[in-house]
PDB file of C-alpha atoms in Angstrom:
ATOM      1  CA  MET A   1      20.837   1.465   3.673  1.00  0.00           C
ATOM      2  CA  SER A   2      23.195   4.350   3.623  1.00  0.00           C
ATOM      3  CA  THR A   3      24.438   4.262   0.056  1.00  0.00           C
ATOM      4  CA  PHE A   4      22.731   5.264  -3.148  1.00  0.00           C
ATOM      5  CA  PRO A   5      23.653   2.534  -5.647  1.00  0.00           C
ATOM      6  CA  ASP A   6      21.853   4.111  -8.602  1.00  0.00           C
ATOM      7  CA  PRO A   7      24.208   6.872  -9.777  1.00  0.00           C
ATOM      8  CA  SER A   8      21.479   8.412 -11.955  1.00  0.00           C
ATOM      9  CA  LEU A   9      19.489   9.372  -8.860  1.00  0.00           C
ATOM     10  CA  ASN A  10      20.535  12.271  -6.721  1.00  0.00           C
ATOM     11  CA  PRO A  11      19.608  11.219  -3.166  1.00  0.00           C
ATOM     12  CA  ILE A  12      18.334  14.710  -2.384  1.00  0.00           C
ATOM     13  CA  GLN A  13      15.812  14.898  -5.212  1.00  0.00           C
ATOM     14  CA  ARG A  14      12.556  12.986  -5.505  1.00  0.00           C
ATOM     15  CA  PRO A  15      12.467  10.123  -7.978  1.00  0.00           C
ATOM     16  CA  THR A  16      10.987  11.144 -11.305  1.00  0.00           C
ATOM     17  CA  LEU A  17       8.510   9.167 -13.366  1.00  0.00           C
ATOM     18  CA  ASP A  18      11.291   8.635 -15.901  1.00  0.00           C
ATOM     19  CA  TRP A  19      13.463   7.044 -13.171  1.00  0.00           C
ATOM     20  CA  VAL A  20      10.556   4.919 -11.922  1.00  0.00           C
ATOM     21  CA  VAL A  21       9.629   3.413 -15.299  1.00  0.00           C
ATOM     22  CA  LYS A  22      13.193   2.290 -16.084  1.00  0.00           C
ATOM     23  CA  LYS A  23      12.895  -0.842 -13.926  1.00  0.00           C
ATOM     24  CA  PRO A  24       9.801  -3.037 -13.477  1.00  0.00           C
ATOM     25  CA  TRP A  25      10.264  -3.334  -9.706  1.00  0.00           C
ATOM     26  CA  ARG A  26      10.276   0.455  -9.386  1.00  0.00           C
ATOM     27  CA  LEU A  27       7.081   0.733 -11.417  1.00  0.00           C
ATOM     28  CA  ILE A  28       5.405  -1.817  -9.148  1.00  0.00           C
ATOM     29  CA  ALA A  29       6.721  -0.309  -5.898  1.00  0.00           C
ATOM     30  CA  PHE A  30       5.656   3.182  -7.013  1.00  0.00           C
ATOM     31  CA  GLY A  31       2.129   1.981  -7.775  1.00  0.00           C
ATOM     32  CA  GLY A  32       2.330   2.320 -11.538  1.00  0.00           C
ATOM     33  CA  GLY A  33       3.895   5.750 -11.131  1.00  0.00           C
ATOM     34  CA  THR A  34       1.397   7.206  -8.641  1.00  0.00           C
ATOM     35  CA  GLY A  35       4.145   7.313  -6.022  1.00  0.00           C
ATOM     36  CA  VAL A  36       5.707  10.322  -7.734  1.00  0.00           C
ATOM     37  CA  LEU A  37       2.487  12.354  -7.311  1.00  0.00           C
ATOM     38  CA  ARG A  38       2.442  14.970  -4.565  1.00  0.00           C
ATOM     39  CA  PRO A  39       1.094  15.580  -2.044  1.00  0.00           C
ATOM     40  CA  GLY A  40       0.244  12.268  -0.452  1.00  0.00           C
ATOM     41  CA  PRO A  41       1.694   9.501  -2.630  1.00  0.00           C
ATOM     42  CA  GLY A  42       0.175   6.903  -0.293  1.00  0.00           C
ATOM     43  CA  THR A  43      -3.248   8.389  -0.819  1.00  0.00           C
ATOM     44  CA  TRP A  44      -2.744   8.364  -4.597  1.00  0.00           C
ATOM     45  CA  GLY A  45      -1.781   4.678  -4.446  1.00  0.00           C
ATOM     46  CA  THR A  46      -4.824   3.870  -2.317  1.00  0.00           C
ATOM     47  CA  ALA A  47      -7.033   5.769  -4.778  1.00  0.00           C
ATOM     48  CA  LEU A  48      -5.561   3.787  -7.689  1.00  0.00           C
ATOM     49  CA  ALA A  49      -6.228   0.551  -5.792  1.00  0.00           C
ATOM     50  CA  TRP A  50      -9.859   1.609  -5.387  1.00  0.00           C
ATOM     51  CA  VAL A  51     -10.156   2.472  -9.090  1.00  0.00           C
ATOM     52  CA  LEU A  52      -8.668  -0.897 -10.077  1.00  0.00           C
ATOM     53  CA  TRP A  53     -11.088  -2.608  -7.699  1.00  0.00           C
ATOM     54  CA  VAL A  54     -14.060  -0.882  -9.300  1.00  0.00           C
ATOM     55  CA  LEU A  55     -12.763  -1.518 -12.827  1.00  0.00           C
ATOM     56  CA  GLY A  56     -12.450  -5.249 -12.399  1.00  0.00           C
ATOM     57  CA  LEU A  57     -10.792  -6.689  -9.329  1.00  0.00           C
ATOM     58  CA  HIS A  58     -14.165  -6.834  -7.555  1.00  0.00           C
ATOM     59  CA  VAL A  59     -15.263  -9.658  -9.883  1.00  0.00           C
ATOM     60  CA  LEU A  60     -12.584 -12.066  -8.642  1.00  0.00           C
ATOM     61  CA  THR A  61     -13.990 -14.988  -6.696  1.00  0.00           C
ATOM     62  CA  ASP A  62     -13.035 -15.482  -3.061  1.00  0.00           C
ATOM     63  CA  THR A  63     -10.632 -18.236  -4.093  1.00  0.00           C
ATOM     64  CA  GLN A  64      -9.028 -15.996  -6.707  1.00  0.00           C
ATOM     65  CA  MET A  65      -8.678 -13.150  -4.166  1.00  0.00           C
ATOM     66  CA  ALA A  66      -7.206 -15.564  -1.623  1.00  0.00           C
ATOM     67  CA  ILE A  67      -4.493 -16.304  -4.196  1.00  0.00           C
ATOM     68  CA  PHE A  68      -4.183 -12.785  -5.654  1.00  0.00           C
ATOM     69  CA  LEU A  69      -3.528 -11.002  -2.348  1.00  0.00           C
ATOM     70  CA  PRO A  70      -0.606 -13.145  -1.095  1.00  0.00           C
ATOM     71  CA  VAL A  71       0.940 -13.112  -4.572  1.00  0.00           C
ATOM     72  CA  THR A  72       0.725  -9.297  -4.749  1.00  0.00           C
ATOM     73  CA  PHE A  73       2.061  -9.092  -1.181  1.00  0.00           C
ATOM     74  CA  PHE A  74       5.161 -11.136  -2.048  1.00  0.00           C
ATOM     75  CA  ILE A  75       5.640  -9.269  -5.325  1.00  0.00           C
ATOM     76  CA  GLY A  76       5.479  -6.079  -3.243  1.00  0.00           C
ATOM     77  CA  CYS A  77       8.091  -7.380  -0.794  1.00  0.00           C
ATOM     78  CA  TRP A  78      10.451  -8.020  -3.713  1.00  0.00           C
ATOM     79  CA  ALA A  79       9.686  -4.787  -5.606  1.00  0.00           C
ATOM     80  CA  CYS A  80       9.904  -2.541  -2.541  1.00  0.00           C
ATOM     81  CA  HIS A  81      13.138  -4.181  -1.415  1.00  0.00           C
ATOM     82  CA  ARG A  82      14.760  -3.690  -4.838  1.00  0.00           C
ATOM     83  CA  THR A  83      13.452  -0.125  -5.155  1.00  0.00           C
ATOM     84  CA  GLY A  84      14.562   0.720  -1.630  1.00  0.00           C
ATOM     85  CA  TYR A  85      18.034  -0.493  -2.522  1.00  0.00           C
ATOM     86  CA  ASP A  86      18.039   1.622  -5.680  1.00  0.00           C
ATOM     87  CA  LEU A  87      16.973   4.656  -3.649  1.00  0.00           C
ATOM     88  CA  GLY A  88      19.196   3.989  -0.657  1.00  0.00           C
ATOM     89  CA  VAL A  89      16.089   4.326   1.526  1.00  0.00           C
ATOM     90  CA  SER A  90      14.330   1.193   2.745  1.00  0.00           C
ATOM     91  CA  ASP A  91      10.844   2.778   2.980  1.00  0.00           C
ATOM     92  CA  HIS A  92      10.581   5.771   0.664  1.00  0.00           C
ATOM     93  CA  SER A  93       7.240   7.610   0.815  1.00  0.00           C
ATOM     94  CA  GLY A  94       6.778   7.155  -2.934  1.00  0.00           C
ATOM     95  CA  MET A  95       6.610   3.387  -2.612  1.00  0.00           C
ATOM     96  CA  ASN A  96       2.860   2.875  -2.362  1.00  0.00           C
ATOM     97  CA  TRP A  97       2.280  -0.679  -3.594  1.00  0.00           C
ATOM     98  CA  ASP A  98       1.914  -1.554   0.091  1.00  0.00           C
ATOM     99  CA  GLU A  99      -1.136   0.702   0.377  1.00  0.00           C
ATOM    100  CA  MET A 100      -2.621  -0.824  -2.755  1.00  0.00           C
ATOM    101  CA  VAL A 101      -2.376  -4.439  -1.617  1.00  0.00           C
ATOM    102  CA  ALA A 102      -3.603  -3.651   1.896  1.00  0.00           C
ATOM    103  CA  PHE A 103      -6.556  -1.652   0.591  1.00  0.00           C
ATOM    104  CA  TRP A 104      -7.512  -4.473  -1.802  1.00  0.00           C
ATOM    105  CA  LEU A 105      -7.727  -6.700   1.282  1.00  0.00           C
ATOM    106  CA  VAL A 106     -10.035  -4.171   2.924  1.00  0.00           C
ATOM    107  CA  LEU A 107     -12.201  -3.795  -0.179  1.00  0.00           C
ATOM    108  CA  TRP A 108     -12.546  -7.566  -0.473  1.00  0.00           C
ATOM    109  CA  LEU A 109     -13.883  -7.960   3.074  1.00  0.00           C
ATOM    110  CA  ILE A 110     -16.265  -5.017   3.433  1.00  0.00           C
ATOM    111  CA  PRO A 111     -19.789  -4.383   2.114  1.00  0.00           C
ATOM    112  CA  GLN A 112     -19.703  -3.551  -1.591  1.00  0.00           C
ATOM    113  CA  THR A 113     -21.337  -0.136  -1.373  1.00  0.00           C
ATOM    114  CA  TRP A 114     -19.911   3.274  -2.208  1.00  0.00           C
ATOM    115  CA  LEU A 115     -20.552   4.412   1.364  1.00  0.00           C
ATOM    116  CA  ALA A 116     -18.678   1.479   2.901  1.00  0.00           C
ATOM    117  CA  GLN A 117     -15.798   1.848   0.453  1.00  0.00           C
ATOM    118  CA  GLY A 118     -15.558   5.594   1.050  1.00  0.00           C
ATOM    119  CA  ILE A 119     -15.522   5.193   4.822  1.00  0.00           C
ATOM    120  CA  ALA A 120     -12.968   2.390   4.523  1.00  0.00           C
ATOM    121  CA  PHE A 121     -10.773   4.617   2.338  1.00  0.00           C
ATOM    122  CA  VAL A 122     -10.755   7.380   4.977  1.00  0.00           C
ATOM    123  CA  LEU A 123     -10.202   4.947   7.855  1.00  0.00           C
ATOM    124  CA  PHE A 124      -7.384   3.137   6.075  1.00  0.00           C
ATOM    125  CA  ARG A 125      -5.565   6.375   5.253  1.00  0.00           C
ATOM    126  CA  PHE A 126      -6.095   7.550   8.866  1.00  0.00           C
ATOM    127  CA  PHE A 127      -4.560   4.403  10.350  1.00  0.00           C
ATOM    128  CA  ASP A 128      -1.764   4.275   7.782  1.00  0.00           C
ATOM    129  CA  ILE A 129      -0.761   7.871   8.495  1.00  0.00           C
ATOM    130  CA  LEU A 130      -1.306   7.880  12.290  1.00  0.00           C
ATOM    131  CA  LYS A 131       0.304   4.452  12.789  1.00  0.00           C
ATOM    132  CA  PRO A 132      -1.202   3.585  16.191  1.00  0.00           C
ATOM    133  CA  PRO A 133       0.460   0.797  18.197  1.00  0.00           C
ATOM    134  CA  PRO A 134       1.608  -1.742  17.174  1.00  0.00           C
ATOM    135  CA  ILE A 135       1.862  -0.346  13.620  1.00  0.00           C
ATOM    136  CA  ARG A 136       4.449   2.268  14.605  1.00  0.00           C
ATOM    137  CA  TYR A 137       6.475  -0.393  16.442  1.00  0.00           C
ATOM    138  CA  PHE A 138       6.734  -2.592  13.351  1.00  0.00           C
ATOM    139  CA  ASP A 139       7.226   0.394  11.044  1.00  0.00           C
ATOM    140  CA  ARG A 140      10.341   1.354  13.003  1.00  0.00           C
ATOM    141  CA  ARG A 141      11.760  -2.143  13.422  1.00  0.00           C
ATOM    142  CA  LEU A 142      11.011  -4.028  10.219  1.00  0.00           C
ATOM    143  CA  HIS A 143      12.884  -2.901   7.143  1.00  0.00           C
ATOM    144  CA  ASN A 144      13.274  -3.787   3.502  1.00  0.00           C
ATOM    145  CA  GLY A 145      10.397  -5.059   1.402  1.00  0.00           C
ATOM    146  CA  PHE A 146       8.635  -7.053   4.095  1.00  0.00           C
ATOM    147  CA  GLY A 147       8.695  -4.140   6.531  1.00  0.00           C
ATOM    148  CA  VAL A 148       7.291  -1.804   3.885  1.00  0.00           C
ATOM    149  CA  MET A 149       4.399  -4.174   3.225  1.00  0.00           C
ATOM    150  CA  TRP A 150       3.683  -5.344   6.790  1.00  0.00           C
ATOM    151  CA  ASP A 151       2.711  -2.075   8.493  1.00  0.00           C
ATOM    152  CA  ASP A 152       0.038  -1.422   5.860  1.00  0.00           C
ATOM    153  CA  LEU A 153      -1.506  -4.830   6.502  1.00  0.00           C
ATOM    154  CA  LEU A 154      -1.805  -3.811  10.140  1.00  0.00           C
ATOM    155  CA  ALA A 155      -3.504  -0.562   9.111  1.00  0.00           C
ATOM    156  CA  ALA A 156      -5.870  -2.697   7.027  1.00  0.00           C
ATOM    157  CA  GLY A 157      -6.539  -4.797  10.136  1.00  0.00           C
ATOM    158  CA  TYR A 158      -7.531  -1.722  12.148  1.00  0.00           C
ATOM    159  CA  THR A 159      -9.733  -0.586   9.274  1.00  0.00           C
ATOM    160  CA  LEU A 160     -11.431  -3.968   9.008  1.00  0.00           C
ATOM    161  CA  LEU A 161     -12.035  -4.106  12.754  1.00  0.00           C
ATOM    162  CA  LEU A 162     -13.721  -0.711  12.771  1.00  0.00           C
ATOM    163  CA  MET A 163     -15.689  -1.548   9.620  1.00  0.00           C
ATOM    164  CA  ALA A 164     -16.934  -4.761  11.304  1.00  0.00           C
ATOM    165  CA  VAL A 165     -18.196  -2.677  14.223  1.00  0.00           C
ATOM    166  CA  LEU A 166     -19.969  -0.316  11.808  1.00  0.00           C
ATOM    167  CA  VAL A 167     -21.536  -3.286  10.005  1.00  0.00           C
ATOM    168  CA  ARG A 168     -22.650  -4.766  13.342  1.00  0.00           C
ATOM    169  CA  PHE A 169     -24.357  -1.498  14.285  1.00  0.00           C
ATOM    170  CA  GLY A 170     -26.182  -1.414  10.957  1.00  0.00           C
ATOM    171  CA  VAL A 171     -24.452   1.601   9.406  1.00  0.00           C
ATOM    172  CA  PHE A 172     -24.487  -0.001   5.958  1.00  0.00           C
ATOM    173  CA  SER A 173     -27.952  -1.565   5.948  1.00  0.00           C
TER     174      SER A 173
END
């Protein structure tokens, strides 16, 4: 996208919280506003996902999580696409709903200990920032809402693979 359809936003400046809260899709895409925090808006979104997990998402049954995660993924595709259009940038760094959904997937599938969650947090952020193959490939080629969401699911996959190895070697027992 090369245009900036929202005339209230100067394309050079960072979106403000006031700009984010004006539209529901922006508020979702920016992780409830955490995407305006600096430095590391992706890390702030991941931290919020962890807090929300601890505060209540962890009590969802497996069936409920199996419904919740795809629903939040598709909501994220829509919200990030709309917000990207508003910004004129398909994958703005402030859009961190993708980190939240992907980290909820990780939290659902790992041991429910502080140690496991802390290690998973660091690993997820590492893979999301480093973008090892094929994450970088998809990050460069997929655009709009789906592209924003997809590369973080791959980072979650790397995290889950490494966490499974750590579980197998008894790190969390």
